[in-house]
mmCIF file of C-alpha atoms in Angstrom:
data_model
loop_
_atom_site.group_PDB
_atom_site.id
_atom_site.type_symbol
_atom_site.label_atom_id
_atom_site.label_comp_id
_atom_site.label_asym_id
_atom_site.label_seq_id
_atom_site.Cartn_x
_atom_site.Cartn_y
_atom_site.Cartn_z
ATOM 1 C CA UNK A 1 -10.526 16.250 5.722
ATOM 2 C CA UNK A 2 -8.315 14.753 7.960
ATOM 3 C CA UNK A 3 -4.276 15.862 8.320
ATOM 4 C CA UNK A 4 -3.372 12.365 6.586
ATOM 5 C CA UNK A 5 -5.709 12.915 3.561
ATOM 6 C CA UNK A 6 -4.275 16.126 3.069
ATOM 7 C CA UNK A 7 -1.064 15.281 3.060
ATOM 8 C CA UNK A 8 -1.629 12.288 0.244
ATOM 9 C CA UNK A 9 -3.457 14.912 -1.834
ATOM 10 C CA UNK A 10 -0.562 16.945 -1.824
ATOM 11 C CA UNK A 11 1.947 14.024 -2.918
ATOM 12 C CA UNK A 12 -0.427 13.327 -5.368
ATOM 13 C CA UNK A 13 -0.492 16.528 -7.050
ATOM 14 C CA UNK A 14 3.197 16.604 -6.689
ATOM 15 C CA UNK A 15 3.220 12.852 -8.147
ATOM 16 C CA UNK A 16 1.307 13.532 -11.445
ATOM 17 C CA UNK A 17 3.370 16.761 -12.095
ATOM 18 C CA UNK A 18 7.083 14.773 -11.656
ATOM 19 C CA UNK A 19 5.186 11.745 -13.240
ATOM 20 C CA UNK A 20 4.221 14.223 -16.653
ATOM 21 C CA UNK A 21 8.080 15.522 -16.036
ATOM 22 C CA UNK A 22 9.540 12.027 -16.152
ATOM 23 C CA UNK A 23 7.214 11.098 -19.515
ATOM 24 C CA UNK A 24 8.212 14.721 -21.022
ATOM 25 C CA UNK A 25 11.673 13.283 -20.918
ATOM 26 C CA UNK A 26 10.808 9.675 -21.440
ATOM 27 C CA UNK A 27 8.615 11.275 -25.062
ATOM 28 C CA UNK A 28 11.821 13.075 -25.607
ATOM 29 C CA UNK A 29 14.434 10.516 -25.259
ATOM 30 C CA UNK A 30 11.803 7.724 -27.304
ATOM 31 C CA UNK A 31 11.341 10.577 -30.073
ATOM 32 C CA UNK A 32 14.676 10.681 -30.792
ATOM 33 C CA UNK A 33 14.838 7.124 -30.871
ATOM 34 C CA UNK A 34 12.016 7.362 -32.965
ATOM 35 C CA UNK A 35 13.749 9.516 -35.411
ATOM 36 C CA UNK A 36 16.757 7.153 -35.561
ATOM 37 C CA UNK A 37 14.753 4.168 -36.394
ATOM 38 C CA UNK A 38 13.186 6.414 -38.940
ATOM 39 C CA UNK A 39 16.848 7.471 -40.477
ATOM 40 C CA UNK A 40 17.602 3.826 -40.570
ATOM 41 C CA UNK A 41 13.973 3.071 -42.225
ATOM 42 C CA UNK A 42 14.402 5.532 -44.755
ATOM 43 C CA UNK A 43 18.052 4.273 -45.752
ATOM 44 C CA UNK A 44 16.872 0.776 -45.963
ATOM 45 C CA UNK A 45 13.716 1.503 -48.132
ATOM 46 C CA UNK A 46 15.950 3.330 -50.095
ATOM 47 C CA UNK A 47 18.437 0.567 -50.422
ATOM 48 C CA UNK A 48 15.243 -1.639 -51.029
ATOM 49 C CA UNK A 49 14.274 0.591 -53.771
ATOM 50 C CA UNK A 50 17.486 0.586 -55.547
ATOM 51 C CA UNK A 51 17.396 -3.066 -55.551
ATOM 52 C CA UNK A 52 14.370 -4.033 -56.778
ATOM 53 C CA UNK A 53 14.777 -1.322 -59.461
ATOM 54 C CA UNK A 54 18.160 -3.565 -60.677
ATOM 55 C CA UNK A 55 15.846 -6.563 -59.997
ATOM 56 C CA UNK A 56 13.367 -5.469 -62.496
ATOM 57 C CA UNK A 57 16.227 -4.227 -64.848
ATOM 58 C CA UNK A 58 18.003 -7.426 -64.758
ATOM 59 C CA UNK A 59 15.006 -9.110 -65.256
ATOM 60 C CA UNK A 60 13.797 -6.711 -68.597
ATOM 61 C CA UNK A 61 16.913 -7.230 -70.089
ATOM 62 C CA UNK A 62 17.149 -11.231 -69.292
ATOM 63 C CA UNK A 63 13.581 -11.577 -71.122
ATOM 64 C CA UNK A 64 14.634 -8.925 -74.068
ATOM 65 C CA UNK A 65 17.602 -11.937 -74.312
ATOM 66 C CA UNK A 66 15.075 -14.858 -74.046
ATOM 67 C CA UNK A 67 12.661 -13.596 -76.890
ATOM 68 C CA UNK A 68 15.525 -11.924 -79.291
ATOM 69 C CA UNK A 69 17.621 -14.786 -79.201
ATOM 70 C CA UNK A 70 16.558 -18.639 -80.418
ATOM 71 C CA UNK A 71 16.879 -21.689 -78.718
ATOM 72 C CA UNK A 72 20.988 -22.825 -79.632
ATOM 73 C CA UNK A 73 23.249 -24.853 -78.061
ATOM 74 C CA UNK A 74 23.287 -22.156 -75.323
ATOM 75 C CA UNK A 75 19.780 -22.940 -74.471
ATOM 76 C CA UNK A 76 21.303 -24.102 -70.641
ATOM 77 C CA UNK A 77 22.902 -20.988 -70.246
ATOM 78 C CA UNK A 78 19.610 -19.286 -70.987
ATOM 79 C CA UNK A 79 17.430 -21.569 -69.253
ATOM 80 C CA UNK A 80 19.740 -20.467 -66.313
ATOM 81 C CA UNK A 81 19.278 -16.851 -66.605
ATOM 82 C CA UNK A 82 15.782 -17.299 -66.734
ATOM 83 C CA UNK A 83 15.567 -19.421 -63.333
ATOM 84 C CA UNK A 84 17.874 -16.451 -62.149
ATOM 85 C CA UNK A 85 15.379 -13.823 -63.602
ATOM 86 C CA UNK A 86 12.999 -15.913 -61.756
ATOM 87 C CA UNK A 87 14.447 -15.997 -58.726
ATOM 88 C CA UNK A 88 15.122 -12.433 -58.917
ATOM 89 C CA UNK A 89 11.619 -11.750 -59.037
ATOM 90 C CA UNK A 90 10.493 -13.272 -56.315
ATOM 91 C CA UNK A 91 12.917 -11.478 -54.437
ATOM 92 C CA UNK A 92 12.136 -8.551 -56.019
ATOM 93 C CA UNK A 93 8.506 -9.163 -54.335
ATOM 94 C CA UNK A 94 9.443 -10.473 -51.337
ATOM 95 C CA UNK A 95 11.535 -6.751 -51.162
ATOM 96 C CA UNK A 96 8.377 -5.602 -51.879
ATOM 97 C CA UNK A 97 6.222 -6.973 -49.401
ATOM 98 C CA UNK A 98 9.289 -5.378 -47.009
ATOM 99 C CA UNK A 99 9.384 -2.432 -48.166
ATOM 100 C CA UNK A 100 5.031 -2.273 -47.071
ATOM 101 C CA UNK A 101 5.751 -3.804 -44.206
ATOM 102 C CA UNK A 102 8.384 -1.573 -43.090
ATOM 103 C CA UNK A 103 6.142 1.594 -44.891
ATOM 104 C CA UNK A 104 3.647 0.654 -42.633
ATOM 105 C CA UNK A 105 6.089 0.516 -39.415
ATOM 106 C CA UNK A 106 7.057 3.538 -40.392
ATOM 107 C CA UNK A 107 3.350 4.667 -40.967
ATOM 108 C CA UNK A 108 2.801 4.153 -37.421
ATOM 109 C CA UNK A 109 6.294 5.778 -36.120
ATOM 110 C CA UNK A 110 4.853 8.737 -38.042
ATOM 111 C CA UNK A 111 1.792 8.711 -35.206
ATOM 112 C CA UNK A 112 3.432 7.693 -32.484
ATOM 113 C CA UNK A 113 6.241 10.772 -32.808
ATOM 114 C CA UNK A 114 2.719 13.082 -33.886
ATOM 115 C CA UNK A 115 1.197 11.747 -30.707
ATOM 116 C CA UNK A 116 4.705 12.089 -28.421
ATOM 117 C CA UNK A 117 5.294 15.639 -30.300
ATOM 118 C CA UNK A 118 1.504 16.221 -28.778
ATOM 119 C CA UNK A 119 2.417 15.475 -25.456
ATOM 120 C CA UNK A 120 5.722 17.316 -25.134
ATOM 121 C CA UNK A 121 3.644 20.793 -26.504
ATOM 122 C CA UNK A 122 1.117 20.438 -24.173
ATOM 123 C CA UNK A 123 3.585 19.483 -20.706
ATOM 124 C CA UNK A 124 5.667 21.838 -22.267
ATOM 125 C CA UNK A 125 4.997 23.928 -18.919
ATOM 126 C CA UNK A 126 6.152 21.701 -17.112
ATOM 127 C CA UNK A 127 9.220 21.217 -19.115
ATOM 128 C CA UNK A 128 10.060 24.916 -18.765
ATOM 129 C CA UNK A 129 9.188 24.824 -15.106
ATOM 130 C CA UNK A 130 11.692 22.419 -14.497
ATOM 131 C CA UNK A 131 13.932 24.051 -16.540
ATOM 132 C CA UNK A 132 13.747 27.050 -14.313
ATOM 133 C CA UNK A 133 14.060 24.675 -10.948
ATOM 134 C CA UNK A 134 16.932 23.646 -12.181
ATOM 135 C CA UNK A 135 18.721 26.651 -12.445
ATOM 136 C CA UNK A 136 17.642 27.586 -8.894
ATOM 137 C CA UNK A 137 19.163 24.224 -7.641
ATOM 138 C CA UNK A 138 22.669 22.663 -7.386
ATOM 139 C CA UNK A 139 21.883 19.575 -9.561
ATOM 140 C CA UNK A 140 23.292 19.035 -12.950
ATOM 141 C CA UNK A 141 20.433 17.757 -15.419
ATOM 142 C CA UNK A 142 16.580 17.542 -15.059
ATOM 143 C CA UNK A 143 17.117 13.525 -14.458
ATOM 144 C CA UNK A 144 19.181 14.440 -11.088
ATOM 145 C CA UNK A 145 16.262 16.649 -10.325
ATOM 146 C CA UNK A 146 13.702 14.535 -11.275
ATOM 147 C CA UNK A 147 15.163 11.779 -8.698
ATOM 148 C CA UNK A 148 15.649 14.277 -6.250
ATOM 149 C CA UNK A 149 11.964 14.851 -6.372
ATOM 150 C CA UNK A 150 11.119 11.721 -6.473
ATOM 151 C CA UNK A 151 13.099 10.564 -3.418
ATOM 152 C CA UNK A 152 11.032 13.678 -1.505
ATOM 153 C CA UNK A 153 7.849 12.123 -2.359
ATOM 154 C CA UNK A 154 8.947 9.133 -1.561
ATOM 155 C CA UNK A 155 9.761 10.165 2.032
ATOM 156 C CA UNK A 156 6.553 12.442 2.193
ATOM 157 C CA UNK A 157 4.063 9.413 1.222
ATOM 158 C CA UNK A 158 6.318 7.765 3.963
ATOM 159 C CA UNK A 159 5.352 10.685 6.273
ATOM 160 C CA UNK A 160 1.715 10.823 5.247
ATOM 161 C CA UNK A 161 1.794 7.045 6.190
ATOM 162 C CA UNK A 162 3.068 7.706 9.622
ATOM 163 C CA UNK A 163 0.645 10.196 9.852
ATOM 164 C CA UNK A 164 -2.205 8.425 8.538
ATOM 165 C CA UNK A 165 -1.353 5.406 11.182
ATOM 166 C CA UNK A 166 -1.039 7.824 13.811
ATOM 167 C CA UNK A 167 -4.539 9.196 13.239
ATOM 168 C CA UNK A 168 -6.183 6.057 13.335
ATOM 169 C CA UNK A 169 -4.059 5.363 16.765
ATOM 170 C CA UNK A 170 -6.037 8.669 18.026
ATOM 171 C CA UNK A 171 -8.812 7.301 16.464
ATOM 172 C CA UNK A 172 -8.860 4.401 17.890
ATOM 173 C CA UNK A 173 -7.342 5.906 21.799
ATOM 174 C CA UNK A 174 -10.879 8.230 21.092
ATOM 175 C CA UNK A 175 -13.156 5.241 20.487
ATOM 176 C CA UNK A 176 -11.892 3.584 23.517
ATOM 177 C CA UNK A 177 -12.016 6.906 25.776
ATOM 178 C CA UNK A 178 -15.812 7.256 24.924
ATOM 179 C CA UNK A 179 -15.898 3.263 25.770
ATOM 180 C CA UNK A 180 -14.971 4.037 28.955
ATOM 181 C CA UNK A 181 -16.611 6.831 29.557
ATOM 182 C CA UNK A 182 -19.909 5.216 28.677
ATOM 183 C CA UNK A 183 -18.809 2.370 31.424
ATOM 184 C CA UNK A 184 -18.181 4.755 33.700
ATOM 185 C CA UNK A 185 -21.494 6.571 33.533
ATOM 186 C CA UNK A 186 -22.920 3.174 33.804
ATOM 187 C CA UNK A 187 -20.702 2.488 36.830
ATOM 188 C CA UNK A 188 -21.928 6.170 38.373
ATOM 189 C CA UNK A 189 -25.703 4.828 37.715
ATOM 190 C CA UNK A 190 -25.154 1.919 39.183
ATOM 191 C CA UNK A 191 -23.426 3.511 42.625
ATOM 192 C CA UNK A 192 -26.275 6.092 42.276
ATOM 193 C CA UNK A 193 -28.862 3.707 42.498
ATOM 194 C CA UNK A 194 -27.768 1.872 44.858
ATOM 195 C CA UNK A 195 -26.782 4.942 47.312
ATOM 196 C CA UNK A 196 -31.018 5.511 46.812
ATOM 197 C CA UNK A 197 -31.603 2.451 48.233
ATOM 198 C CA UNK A 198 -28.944 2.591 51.166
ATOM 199 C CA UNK A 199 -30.795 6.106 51.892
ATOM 200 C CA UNK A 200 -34.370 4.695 51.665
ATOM 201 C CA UNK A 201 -32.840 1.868 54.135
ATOM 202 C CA UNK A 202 -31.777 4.441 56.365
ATOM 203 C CA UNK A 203 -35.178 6.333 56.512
ATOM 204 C CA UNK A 204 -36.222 3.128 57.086
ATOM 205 C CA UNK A 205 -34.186 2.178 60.012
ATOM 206 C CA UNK A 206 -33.878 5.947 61.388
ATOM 207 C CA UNK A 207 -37.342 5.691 63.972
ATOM 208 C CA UNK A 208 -35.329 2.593 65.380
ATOM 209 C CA UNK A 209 -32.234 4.103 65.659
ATOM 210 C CA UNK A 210 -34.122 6.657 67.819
ATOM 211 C CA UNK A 211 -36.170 3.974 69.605
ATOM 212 C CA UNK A 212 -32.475 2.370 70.640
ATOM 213 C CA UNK A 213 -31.019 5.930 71.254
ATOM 214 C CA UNK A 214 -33.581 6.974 73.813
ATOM 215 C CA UNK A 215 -33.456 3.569 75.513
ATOM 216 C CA UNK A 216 -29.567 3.795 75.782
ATOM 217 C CA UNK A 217 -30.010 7.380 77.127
ATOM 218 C CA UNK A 218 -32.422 5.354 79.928
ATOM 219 C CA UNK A 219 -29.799 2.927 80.766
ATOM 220 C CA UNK A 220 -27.172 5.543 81.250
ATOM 221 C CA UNK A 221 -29.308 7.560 83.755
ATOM 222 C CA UNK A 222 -30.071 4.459 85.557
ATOM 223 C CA UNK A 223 -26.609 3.477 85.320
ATOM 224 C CA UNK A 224 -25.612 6.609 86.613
ATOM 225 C CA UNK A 225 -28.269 6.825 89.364
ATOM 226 C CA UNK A 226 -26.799 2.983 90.308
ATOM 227 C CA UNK A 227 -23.501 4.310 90.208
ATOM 228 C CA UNK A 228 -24.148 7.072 92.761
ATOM 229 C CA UNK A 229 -26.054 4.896 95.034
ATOM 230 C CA UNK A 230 -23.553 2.440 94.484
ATOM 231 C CA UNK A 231 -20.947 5.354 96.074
ATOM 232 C CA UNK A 232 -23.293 6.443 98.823
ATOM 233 C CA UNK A 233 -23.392 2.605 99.799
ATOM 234 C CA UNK A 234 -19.747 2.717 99.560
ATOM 235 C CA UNK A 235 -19.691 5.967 101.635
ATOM 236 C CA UNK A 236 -21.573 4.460 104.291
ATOM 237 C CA UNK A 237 -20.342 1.394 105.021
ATOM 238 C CA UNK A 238 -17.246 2.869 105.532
ATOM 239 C CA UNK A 239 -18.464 4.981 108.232
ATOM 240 C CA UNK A 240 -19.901 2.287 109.946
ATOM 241 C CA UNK A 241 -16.697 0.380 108.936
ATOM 242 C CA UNK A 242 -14.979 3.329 110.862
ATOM 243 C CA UNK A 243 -17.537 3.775 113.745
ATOM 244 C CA UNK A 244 -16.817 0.012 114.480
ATOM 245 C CA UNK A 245 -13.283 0.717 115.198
ATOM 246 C CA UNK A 246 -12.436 -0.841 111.980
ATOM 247 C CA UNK A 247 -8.818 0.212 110.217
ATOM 248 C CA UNK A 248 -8.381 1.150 106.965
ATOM 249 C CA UNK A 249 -4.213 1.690 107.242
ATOM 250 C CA UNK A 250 -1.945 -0.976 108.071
ATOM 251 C CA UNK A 251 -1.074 -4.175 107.355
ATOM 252 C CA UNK A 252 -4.293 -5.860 109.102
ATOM 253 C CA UNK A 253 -6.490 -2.705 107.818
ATOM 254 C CA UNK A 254 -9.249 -3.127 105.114
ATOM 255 C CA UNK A 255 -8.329 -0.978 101.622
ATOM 256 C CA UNK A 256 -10.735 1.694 101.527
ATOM 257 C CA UNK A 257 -12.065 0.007 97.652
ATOM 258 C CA UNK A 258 -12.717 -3.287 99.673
ATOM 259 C CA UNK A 259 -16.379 -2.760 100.399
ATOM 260 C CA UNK A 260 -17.488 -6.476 100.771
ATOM 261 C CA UNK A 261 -14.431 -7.248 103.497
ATOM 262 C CA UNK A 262 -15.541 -3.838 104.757
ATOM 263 C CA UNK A 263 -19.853 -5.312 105.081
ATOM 264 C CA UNK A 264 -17.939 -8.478 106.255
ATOM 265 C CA UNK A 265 -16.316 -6.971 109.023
ATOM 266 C CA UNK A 266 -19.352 -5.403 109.843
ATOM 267 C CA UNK A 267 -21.678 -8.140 109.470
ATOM 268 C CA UNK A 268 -19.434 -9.799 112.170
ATOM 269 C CA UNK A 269 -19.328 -6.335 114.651
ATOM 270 C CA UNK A 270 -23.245 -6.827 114.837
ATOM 271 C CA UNK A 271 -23.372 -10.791 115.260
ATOM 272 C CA UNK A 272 -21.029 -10.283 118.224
ATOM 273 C CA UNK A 273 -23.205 -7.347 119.838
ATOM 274 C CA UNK A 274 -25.848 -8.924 118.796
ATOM 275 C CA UNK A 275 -25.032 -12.353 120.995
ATOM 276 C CA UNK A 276 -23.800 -9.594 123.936
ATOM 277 C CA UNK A 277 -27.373 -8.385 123.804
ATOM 278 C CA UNK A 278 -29.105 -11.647 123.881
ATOM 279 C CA UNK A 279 -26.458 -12.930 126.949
ATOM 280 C CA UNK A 280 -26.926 -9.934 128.808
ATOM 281 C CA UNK A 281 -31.427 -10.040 128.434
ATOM 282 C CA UNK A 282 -30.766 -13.679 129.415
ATOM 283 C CA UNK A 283 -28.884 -12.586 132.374
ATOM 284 C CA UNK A 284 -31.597 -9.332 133.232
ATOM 285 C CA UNK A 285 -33.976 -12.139 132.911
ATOM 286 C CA UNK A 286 -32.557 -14.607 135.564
ATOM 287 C CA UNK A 287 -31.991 -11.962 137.977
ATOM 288 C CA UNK A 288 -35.660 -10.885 137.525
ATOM 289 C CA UNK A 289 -36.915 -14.283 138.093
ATOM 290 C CA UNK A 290 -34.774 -14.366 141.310
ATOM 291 C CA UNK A 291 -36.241 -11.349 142.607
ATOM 292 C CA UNK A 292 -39.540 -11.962 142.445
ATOM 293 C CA UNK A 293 -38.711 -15.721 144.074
ATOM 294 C CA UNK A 294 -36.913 -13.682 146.904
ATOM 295 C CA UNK A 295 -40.063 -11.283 147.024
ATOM 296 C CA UNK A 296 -42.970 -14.184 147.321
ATOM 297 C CA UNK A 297 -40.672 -16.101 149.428
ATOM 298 C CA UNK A 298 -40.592 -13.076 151.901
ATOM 299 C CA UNK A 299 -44.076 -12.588 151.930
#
């Protein structure tokens, strides 16, 4: 059972037992209405009584007059008392059909103050009760209490409402948690399933990741082994750069990074000793030829 529930339990119970307070009085206060109306009953059936009993004496003694007296001049006078004797009867029963009618109202005031005298016996607990409340309070009568009470369970099922709204809140803040938490294990499926298959890619793809590593791991070595042949080339032409009388400081010297001018320069150094060379077998070869002229023309 939920806080809310409780609560409205409670205010019920307290409810019923300032409800049967509030009737106690309410039996009380109608009883002694009750035995007002039943005073002024009993006076006016008595006052009923009283007049139909001079009705019906009036009426006796106007037909004792009728039947001991003979028609005579007087006969309008007496044919006037009779009509009145007449009348008076049927007032006379109309009083009497009063009279039951109000003997039957009062018939059921009897059961009604029975049934209310019934009521305020067996609440009387709670009429003693509140009795002894009172006396423990500062109020003045059991009415003051009674709306005292009544103004506290008014604010308590006001309470018990807050409460009952703010339980469903939770109740609802709970139903939306375990949404999302049943979106989120979907979500965590989801990520799961598709890390498997970035994994199974990747077992996939690992032999040519290795293929590619060990082939880059090639091209380094050669590119290493380039580079340090590249250097030694370097290296050398700048002897020979050097061995050529070439400069490498100065404004008409060749930057030691300048390989190419360097080969350039070089390439040039051998054309020219190259051309020496053939001018100077061209010039061995002439004086040869003259020689051996010189020789046969001797002999």
């Amino acid at each position: 059972m939920s806080g809310g529930e409780r609560c409205a339990g409670t205010a019920r119970r307290y409810r019923d037992r300032n409800d049967t307070f509030i009737e106690i009085m309410e039996a009380r206060q109608e009883q002694e209405h009750l035995v007002a109306i039943q005073e002024q009953c009993l006076q006016k059936l008595e006052s009923l009584r009283q007049c139909g009993d001079k009705l019906l004496k009036e009426a006796k003694e106007a037909k004792e007059l009728i039947s001991n007296f003979d028609i005579s001049p007087k006969e309008h006078d007496a044919a006037q008392m009779v009509k009145r004797a007449e009348l008076e009867r049927k007032e006379a029963n109309k009083k009497e059909v009063e009279v039951k009618i109000l003997q039957e109202e009062y018939t059921q005031l009897q059961r009604r103050k029975h049934h209310l005298l019934h009521r305020v016996q067996r609440d009387a607990v709670y009429r003693d009760f509140m009795q002894q409340a009172l006396k423990l309070t500062r109020f003045e009568d059991e009415a003051s209490l009674a709306g005292h009470l009544e103004n506290l369970l008014r604010i308590r099922e006001q309470l018990c409402e807050k409460q009952r709204l703010a339980e469903e809140q939770v109740d609802m803040q709970r139903k939306a948690l375990l949404t999302f938490n049943s979106q989120h294990r979907l979500m965590l499926l989801q990520c799961s399933n598709q890390l498997s298959q970035l994994h199974h890619k990747l077992d996939r793809a690992q032999p040519e990741m290795e293929h590619w590593e060990t082939k880059w791991k090639h091209i380094q070595g050669t590119a290493a082994k380039e580079t340090l042949l590249l250097g030694l080339i370097k290296m050398a032409a700048l002897n020979l750069y050097e061995l050529t009388g070439g400069d490498v400081d100065g404004e008409k010297g060749v930057p030691l990074s300048d390989t190419d001018t360097q080969l350039d320069k070089l390439k040039m150094f051998m054309q020219d000793h190259k051309d020496i060379v053939r001018l100077y077998q061209g010039s061995s070869h002439r004086n040869d030829e003259e020689k051996n002229t010189l020789t046969l023309t001797q002999h």
